[in-house]
Short mmCIF file of C-alpha atoms in Angstrom, two decimals:
data_model
loop_
_atom_site.label_atom_id
_atom_site.label_comp_id
_atom_site.label_asym_id
_atom_site.label_seq_id
_atom_site.Cartn_x
_atom_site.Cartn_y
_atom_site.Cartn_z
CA MET A 1 76.06 92.32 92.62
CA ILE A 2 77.52 88.81 92.55
CA ARG A 3 75.16 86.64 90.53
CA GLN A 4 73.80 83.47 92.07
CA PRO A 5 73.73 80.49 92.25
CA TYR A 6 77.39 79.57 92.71
CA LEU A 7 79.66 76.78 91.59
CA LEU A 8 82.18 76.47 94.44
CA PHE A 9 85.73 75.93 93.22
CA LEU A 10 87.80 73.75 95.59
CA GLY A 11 90.80 73.53 93.28
CA ASP A 12 93.58 71.28 94.53
CA ALA A 13 93.00 72.06 98.22
CA PRO A 14 95.16 69.88 100.48
CA ASP A 15 92.63 69.52 103.32
CA ALA A 16 89.21 70.52 104.61
CA LEU A 17 90.45 73.67 106.36
CA ALA A 18 91.78 75.03 103.08
CA VAL A 19 88.22 75.31 101.70
CA LYS A 20 86.66 77.16 104.62
CA VAL A 21 85.27 79.77 102.21
CA ALA A 22 83.36 77.14 100.25
CA ARG A 23 82.21 75.33 103.39
CA GLY A 24 80.99 78.56 104.96
CA ILE A 25 78.90 79.38 101.90
CA ARG A 26 77.56 75.82 101.72
CA ASP A 27 76.59 75.84 105.41
CA TRP A 28 75.11 79.34 105.65
CA ARG A 29 73.85 80.05 102.10
CA PRO A 30 72.85 76.57 100.87
CA ASP A 31 70.32 78.15 98.51
CA ALA A 32 73.23 79.79 96.64
CA ALA A 33 75.54 76.74 96.48
CA LEU A 34 74.70 74.57 93.46
CA GLY A 35 77.76 72.31 93.24
CA GLN A 36 81.50 71.95 93.71
CA TYR A 37 84.42 71.67 91.27
CA ARG A 38 87.42 69.63 92.43
CA MET A 39 90.69 69.27 90.55
CA ALA A 40 92.84 66.14 90.60
CA GLY A 41 94.55 65.80 93.97
CA CYS A 42 91.91 67.77 95.89
CA ASN A 43 91.58 66.39 99.42
CA ALA A 44 88.54 68.47 100.40
CA ASP A 45 84.82 67.93 99.99
CA VAL A 46 81.95 70.23 101.04
CA ASP A 47 79.28 67.61 100.36
CA LEU A 48 77.86 69.14 97.20
CA PRO A 49 77.46 67.45 93.81
CA ASP A 50 80.71 67.34 91.83
CA MET A 51 80.17 69.19 88.56
CA THR A 52 82.16 70.05 85.50
CA ILE A 53 82.04 73.61 84.21
CA ARG A 54 79.62 72.54 81.48
CA GLU A 55 77.35 70.63 83.88
CA ALA A 56 77.20 73.56 86.29
CA ARG A 57 76.42 76.00 83.51
CA GLU A 58 73.61 73.79 82.22
CA ALA A 59 72.26 73.51 85.79
CA GLY A 60 72.03 77.30 86.03
CA ALA A 61 75.15 78.32 87.97
CA LYS A 62 76.22 81.88 87.18
CA THR A 63 79.34 82.57 89.27
CA LEU A 64 82.41 80.44 89.93
CA VAL A 65 83.44 81.25 93.50
CA ILE A 66 87.01 80.46 94.52
CA GLY A 67 86.28 78.64 97.76
CA VAL A 68 89.91 78.11 98.75
CA ALA A 69 91.73 80.15 101.42
CA ASN A 70 95.36 79.21 100.85
CA ARG A 71 98.38 80.57 102.71
CA GLY A 72 99.27 83.93 101.20
CA GLY A 73 95.95 84.18 99.36
CA ILE A 74 97.31 83.59 95.85
CA VAL A 75 95.63 82.65 92.59
CA SER A 76 97.50 79.44 91.77
CA GLU A 77 98.79 79.00 88.24
CA ALA A 78 97.49 75.44 88.45
CA TRP A 79 93.94 76.81 88.64
CA LYS A 80 94.18 79.04 85.60
CA SER A 81 92.96 76.48 83.04
CA VAL A 82 89.76 75.88 85.03
CA LEU A 83 89.16 79.59 85.63
CA ALA A 84 89.71 80.24 81.93
CA GLU A 85 87.26 77.47 81.02
CA GLY A 86 84.71 79.06 83.33
CA LEU A 87 85.07 82.46 81.70
CA GLU A 88 84.80 80.93 78.23
CA ALA A 89 81.56 79.29 79.36
CA GLY A 90 80.15 82.61 80.55
CA PHE A 91 80.77 82.34 84.29
CA ASP A 92 81.58 85.38 86.41
CA ILE A 93 84.34 84.67 88.94
CA ALA A 94 84.38 85.81 92.59
CA SER A 95 87.42 85.62 94.83
CA GLY A 96 88.38 86.68 98.34
CA LEU A 97 92.10 86.04 97.85
CA HIS A 98 94.77 88.67 98.45
CA ASN A 99 96.07 88.04 94.91
CA LEU A 100 93.43 89.99 92.98
CA LEU A 101 91.68 88.70 89.89
CA ARG A 102 91.87 92.16 88.34
CA ASP A 103 95.68 91.92 88.42
CA GLU A 104 95.70 88.70 86.37
CA ALA A 105 95.98 90.04 82.81
CA ASP A 106 95.03 86.77 81.14
CA LEU A 107 91.84 86.43 83.19
CA VAL A 108 90.94 90.09 82.65
CA ALA A 109 91.27 89.68 78.88
CA LEU A 110 89.10 86.55 78.88
CA ALA A 111 86.47 88.24 81.06
CA GLU A 112 86.28 91.22 78.73
CA ARG A 113 86.07 89.03 75.66
CA ASN A 114 83.23 86.96 77.10
CA GLY A 115 81.34 89.76 78.85
CA CYS A 116 82.01 88.31 82.31
CA ALA A 117 82.64 90.04 85.65
CA LEU A 118 85.58 89.51 88.01
CA HIS A 119 84.66 90.18 91.65
CA ASP A 120 87.48 90.81 94.15
CA VAL A 121 85.69 90.63 97.49
CA ARG A 122 88.82 91.44 99.49
CA VAL A 123 89.12 95.03 98.26
CA PRO A 124 88.10 97.93 100.54
CA THR A 125 85.62 100.17 98.78
CA VAL A 126 85.54 103.12 101.20
CA GLN A 127 88.04 105.35 103.00
CA TYR A 128 88.10 104.35 106.67
CA PRO A 129 88.91 106.69 109.56
CA ILE A 130 91.51 106.18 112.27
CA GLY A 131 89.94 104.56 115.32
CA ASN A 132 89.17 106.73 118.33
CA GLY A 133 88.04 104.23 120.97
CA GLN A 134 84.96 106.26 121.87
CA PRO A 135 81.89 104.53 123.37
CA ARG A 136 78.97 103.78 121.07
CA ARG A 137 75.36 102.92 121.83
CA GLY A 138 74.27 99.33 121.34
CA ARG A 139 75.97 96.09 122.37
CA ARG A 140 78.71 94.11 120.66
CA CYS A 141 79.97 90.52 120.88
CA LEU A 142 83.26 89.26 119.43
CA GLY A 143 84.62 85.74 119.11
CA VAL A 144 88.34 85.37 119.89
CA GLY A 145 90.20 82.15 119.08
CA THR A 146 93.02 80.01 120.36
CA ASP A 147 94.00 79.70 116.67
CA VAL A 148 92.89 80.68 113.19
CA SER A 149 90.07 78.71 111.50
CA VAL A 150 88.48 77.43 114.70
CA GLY A 151 84.90 78.59 114.11
CA LYS A 152 84.74 82.29 114.96
CA MET A 153 82.59 83.14 111.93
CA TYR A 154 80.29 80.17 112.55
CA THR A 155 79.89 81.28 116.16
CA ALA A 156 78.85 84.82 115.18
CA LEU A 157 76.46 83.57 112.49
CA ALA A 158 74.89 81.01 114.82
CA MET A 159 74.44 83.55 117.61
CA ASP A 160 72.93 86.07 115.19
CA GLY A 161 70.52 83.42 113.91
CA GLU A 162 69.48 82.44 117.44
CA MET A 163 68.93 86.07 118.41
CA ARG A 164 66.69 86.59 115.41
CA ARG A 165 64.73 83.42 116.17
CA ARG A 166 64.05 84.88 119.63
CA GLY A 167 62.85 88.14 118.12
CA ARG A 168 65.83 90.07 119.48
CA LYS A 169 67.75 92.76 117.60
CA SER A 170 70.99 91.48 116.08
CA THR A 171 73.23 91.99 113.03
CA PHE A 172 76.03 89.76 111.79
CA ARG A 173 79.02 91.99 110.96
CA ALA A 174 81.28 90.37 108.35
CA THR A 175 85.02 91.08 108.46
CA GLY A 176 86.41 88.49 106.03
CA GLN A 177 85.83 87.23 102.52
CA THR A 178 83.56 84.32 103.45
CA GLY A 179 81.44 86.40 105.77
CA ILE A 180 81.08 89.09 103.12
CA LEU A 181 79.96 86.53 100.52
CA ILE A 182 77.39 85.22 103.02
CA ALA A 183 76.16 88.58 104.35
CA GLY A 184 76.41 90.56 101.14
CA GLY A 185 78.60 93.24 102.70
CA GLY A 186 81.16 94.01 105.37
CA VAL A 187 84.81 95.02 105.83
CA PRO A 188 87.65 92.94 104.31
CA LEU A 189 89.71 93.74 107.39
CA ASP A 190 93.02 92.11 106.52
CA ALA A 191 93.13 94.19 103.32
CA VAL A 192 92.71 97.50 105.17
CA VAL A 193 95.84 99.61 105.81
CA ALA A 194 96.95 98.88 109.38
CA ASP A 195 96.42 102.40 110.77
CA PHE A 196 92.75 102.29 109.74
CA MET A 197 91.76 98.74 110.79
CA ALA A 198 90.30 99.70 114.17
CA GLY A 199 88.48 102.65 112.58
CA ALA A 200 87.02 100.35 109.94
CA ILE A 201 85.48 98.16 112.66
CA GLU A 202 84.17 101.21 114.49
CA GLN A 203 82.46 102.25 111.26
CA LEU A 204 81.13 98.70 110.73
CA THR A 205 79.57 98.66 114.22
CA PRO A 206 78.09 102.16 114.65
CA ASP A 207 75.69 103.59 117.24
CA ASN A 208 72.55 101.49 117.50
CA ASP A 209 69.55 100.81 119.72
CA ASP A 210 70.50 100.06 123.32
CA ASP A 211 69.11 96.51 123.02
CA HIS A 212 70.73 95.75 119.65
CA TRP A 213 73.69 93.34 119.42
CA ASP A 214 76.34 93.33 116.71
CA MET A 215 77.77 89.83 116.29
CA ILE A 216 81.25 90.61 114.95
CA GLU A 217 83.02 88.01 112.84
CA GLY A 218 86.37 87.24 114.50
CA GLN A 219 89.66 86.91 112.63
CA GLY A 220 93.06 85.40 113.39
CA SER A 221 94.22 84.87 116.97
CA LEU A 222 96.02 87.03 119.49
CA PHE A 223 98.49 84.14 119.85
CA HIS A 224 99.14 83.60 116.12
CA ALA A 225 102.43 85.20 115.09
CA SER A 226 101.18 85.79 111.54
CA PHE A 227 97.73 87.29 112.15
CA SER A 228 97.53 88.72 115.67
CA GLY A 229 97.42 92.31 114.45
CA VAL A 230 94.08 91.79 112.71
CA THR A 231 92.64 90.28 115.90
CA LEU A 232 93.76 93.19 118.04
CA ALA A 233 92.16 95.67 115.62
CA LEU A 234 88.87 93.81 116.08
CA VAL A 235 89.22 93.87 119.86
CA HIS A 236 89.92 97.59 120.04
CA GLY A 237 87.78 98.72 117.10
CA GLY A 238 84.84 96.52 118.05
CA ARG A 239 84.92 97.63 121.68
CA PRO A 240 83.03 94.44 122.63
CA ASP A 241 80.77 94.12 125.65
CA ALA A 242 81.07 90.33 125.46
CA LEU A 243 83.81 87.96 124.34
CA VAL A 244 83.21 84.34 123.33
CA LEU A 245 86.29 82.12 123.41
CA CYS A 246 86.53 79.93 120.29
CA HIS A 247 88.51 76.68 120.25
CA GLU A 248 89.21 73.55 118.22
CA PRO A 249 90.28 70.86 120.73
CA THR A 250 92.07 68.36 118.46
CA ARG A 251 94.99 70.58 117.40
CA ASP A 252 98.44 70.51 118.93
CA TYR A 253 99.97 73.37 116.95
CA MET A 254 98.90 76.69 115.48
CA ARG A 255 97.75 76.35 111.87
CA GLY A 256 100.70 77.06 109.57
CA LEU A 257 103.09 77.46 112.53
CA PRO A 258 104.22 73.98 113.64
CA GLY A 259 106.72 75.48 116.10
CA TYR A 260 103.93 77.09 118.16
CA ARG A 261 101.63 75.13 120.44
CA LEU A 262 98.06 76.27 120.98
CA PRO A 263 97.49 78.40 124.09
CA GLY A 264 95.13 77.20 126.76
CA LEU A 265 91.63 78.66 127.03
CA ALA A 266 92.52 80.28 130.35
CA GLU A 267 95.47 82.04 128.69
CA LEU A 268 93.19 83.28 125.91
CA ARG A 269 90.57 84.44 128.42
CA ASP A 270 93.06 86.47 130.42
CA LEU A 271 94.88 88.06 127.48
CA ALA A 272 91.77 88.88 125.45
CA LEU A 273 89.97 90.38 128.42
CA THR A 274 92.97 92.50 129.40
CA LEU A 275 93.20 93.94 125.89
CA ALA A 276 89.43 94.42 125.52
CA ARG A 277 89.23 96.34 128.79
CA VAL A 278 91.67 98.90 127.41
CA VAL A 279 88.69 100.34 125.48
CA ASN A 280 85.75 98.89 127.41
CA PRO A 281 86.35 98.33 131.14
CA ASP A 282 82.98 96.54 131.43
CA CYS A 283 83.77 93.83 128.87
CA ARG A 284 83.15 90.25 130.01
CA VAL A 285 84.13 86.79 128.80
CA CYS A 286 80.75 85.08 128.73
CA ALA A 287 81.07 81.64 127.12
CA VAL A 288 83.15 79.16 125.10
CA SER A 289 82.34 78.03 121.55
CA VAL A 290 84.00 74.70 120.74
CA ASN A 291 84.38 73.28 117.24
CA THR A 292 83.75 69.56 117.88
CA ARG A 293 83.62 68.55 114.21
CA GLU A 294 86.40 66.00 114.64
CA LEU A 295 84.88 64.44 117.80
CA GLY A 296 82.23 61.78 118.24
CA GLU A 297 79.13 62.42 120.36
CA ARG A 298 80.58 61.07 123.63
CA GLU A 299 83.94 62.75 123.03
CA ALA A 300 82.25 66.05 122.31
CA ALA A 301 80.10 65.90 125.43
CA ASP A 302 83.11 65.02 127.60
CA CYS A 303 85.18 67.82 126.06
CA LEU A 304 82.50 70.43 126.70
CA ALA A 305 81.96 69.25 130.27
CA LYS A 306 85.68 69.42 131.00
CA ILE A 307 85.92 72.97 129.65
CA GLU A 308 82.92 74.08 131.69
CA ASP A 309 84.40 72.58 134.86
CA SER A 310 87.80 74.19 134.33
CA LEU A 311 86.63 77.69 133.33
CA GLY A 312 83.25 78.02 135.03
CA LEU A 313 81.74 79.19 131.73
CA PRO A 314 79.02 77.63 129.54
CA ALA A 315 80.57 75.73 126.62
CA THR A 316 78.87 74.38 123.51
CA ASP A 317 79.31 73.74 119.81
CA PRO A 318 76.79 76.16 118.26
CA PHE A 319 76.81 74.43 114.88
CA ARG A 320 76.23 71.00 116.38
CA TYR A 321 73.94 71.83 119.30
CA GLY A 322 72.67 75.33 118.55
CA ALA A 323 73.73 78.69 119.95
CA GLY A 324 71.14 78.96 122.72
CA ARG A 325 73.60 78.65 125.59
CA LEU A 326 75.88 81.28 124.05
CA VAL A 327 73.04 83.75 123.66
CA ASP A 328 71.81 82.99 127.18
CA ALA A 329 75.27 83.92 128.49
CA LEU A 330 75.28 87.43 126.97
CA PRO A 331 75.25 90.16 129.65
CA GLU A 332 71.98 92.01 130.22
#
């Protein structure tokens, strides 16, 4: 078990998107997020009290969570002095990076000396099967994005929360490090061997009641040259009945790939539906989830109206306006 509450480590993150792990925990597990630690040069802020290691320890924080999702998922050498200070103060450390804490000899030695735990969230703990594409009872919804980091996890969490408020059967299915830290379990999909990714999602979303919905956390983008394989495993392993298109309207280029422009929502709709119907011919695109964080109220309203007019689908920002319209759009 990862001990709570958390001190969220933002390190020297260059921008807000780089701390999506910390922001996700702050937004969806506020009871577990005590404060934030920012190094010099950090350009991100998740609107929590800035704390030193000592202040956080005195306030009752028990685990230092690396809230940064940097390109390549590495433990930066620049962070080591802060992580070491945390271990010396008695903090456990939790990380969802590809570069595992348990492979950092200096941190392992400090953890052992101080009786602290190192939690690598992005490590598969079971042997997954190869996917078989067979139908399963229950219903499944997956968010697919025009790019990475556009709000696919927020969409699934918001829809799950709205379903529960309505007294309907729903489970949020985490597939990435932030989702796992929020939900307390899941599949770290991008750390699963490629041949078993679809099977891992089949196992994550098993047979269920006919009126139960799995809200599957989306990953990557079918159009992103770096991460499209993870997305396709979700599409085929999840065998969704419903797809929600996820979009951030202020970007011109794919994140981390300045040579690639974002696809249009119609392109995403057509490609995602074609691939989803390989395993589920009855799959539907039901709605559009738009991350309007960078837009004012009038701009957001105009953006959503334009998308609805062009696609003929309900469009909303579930974090800003609630997920009611997305849930209403799910097929019966």
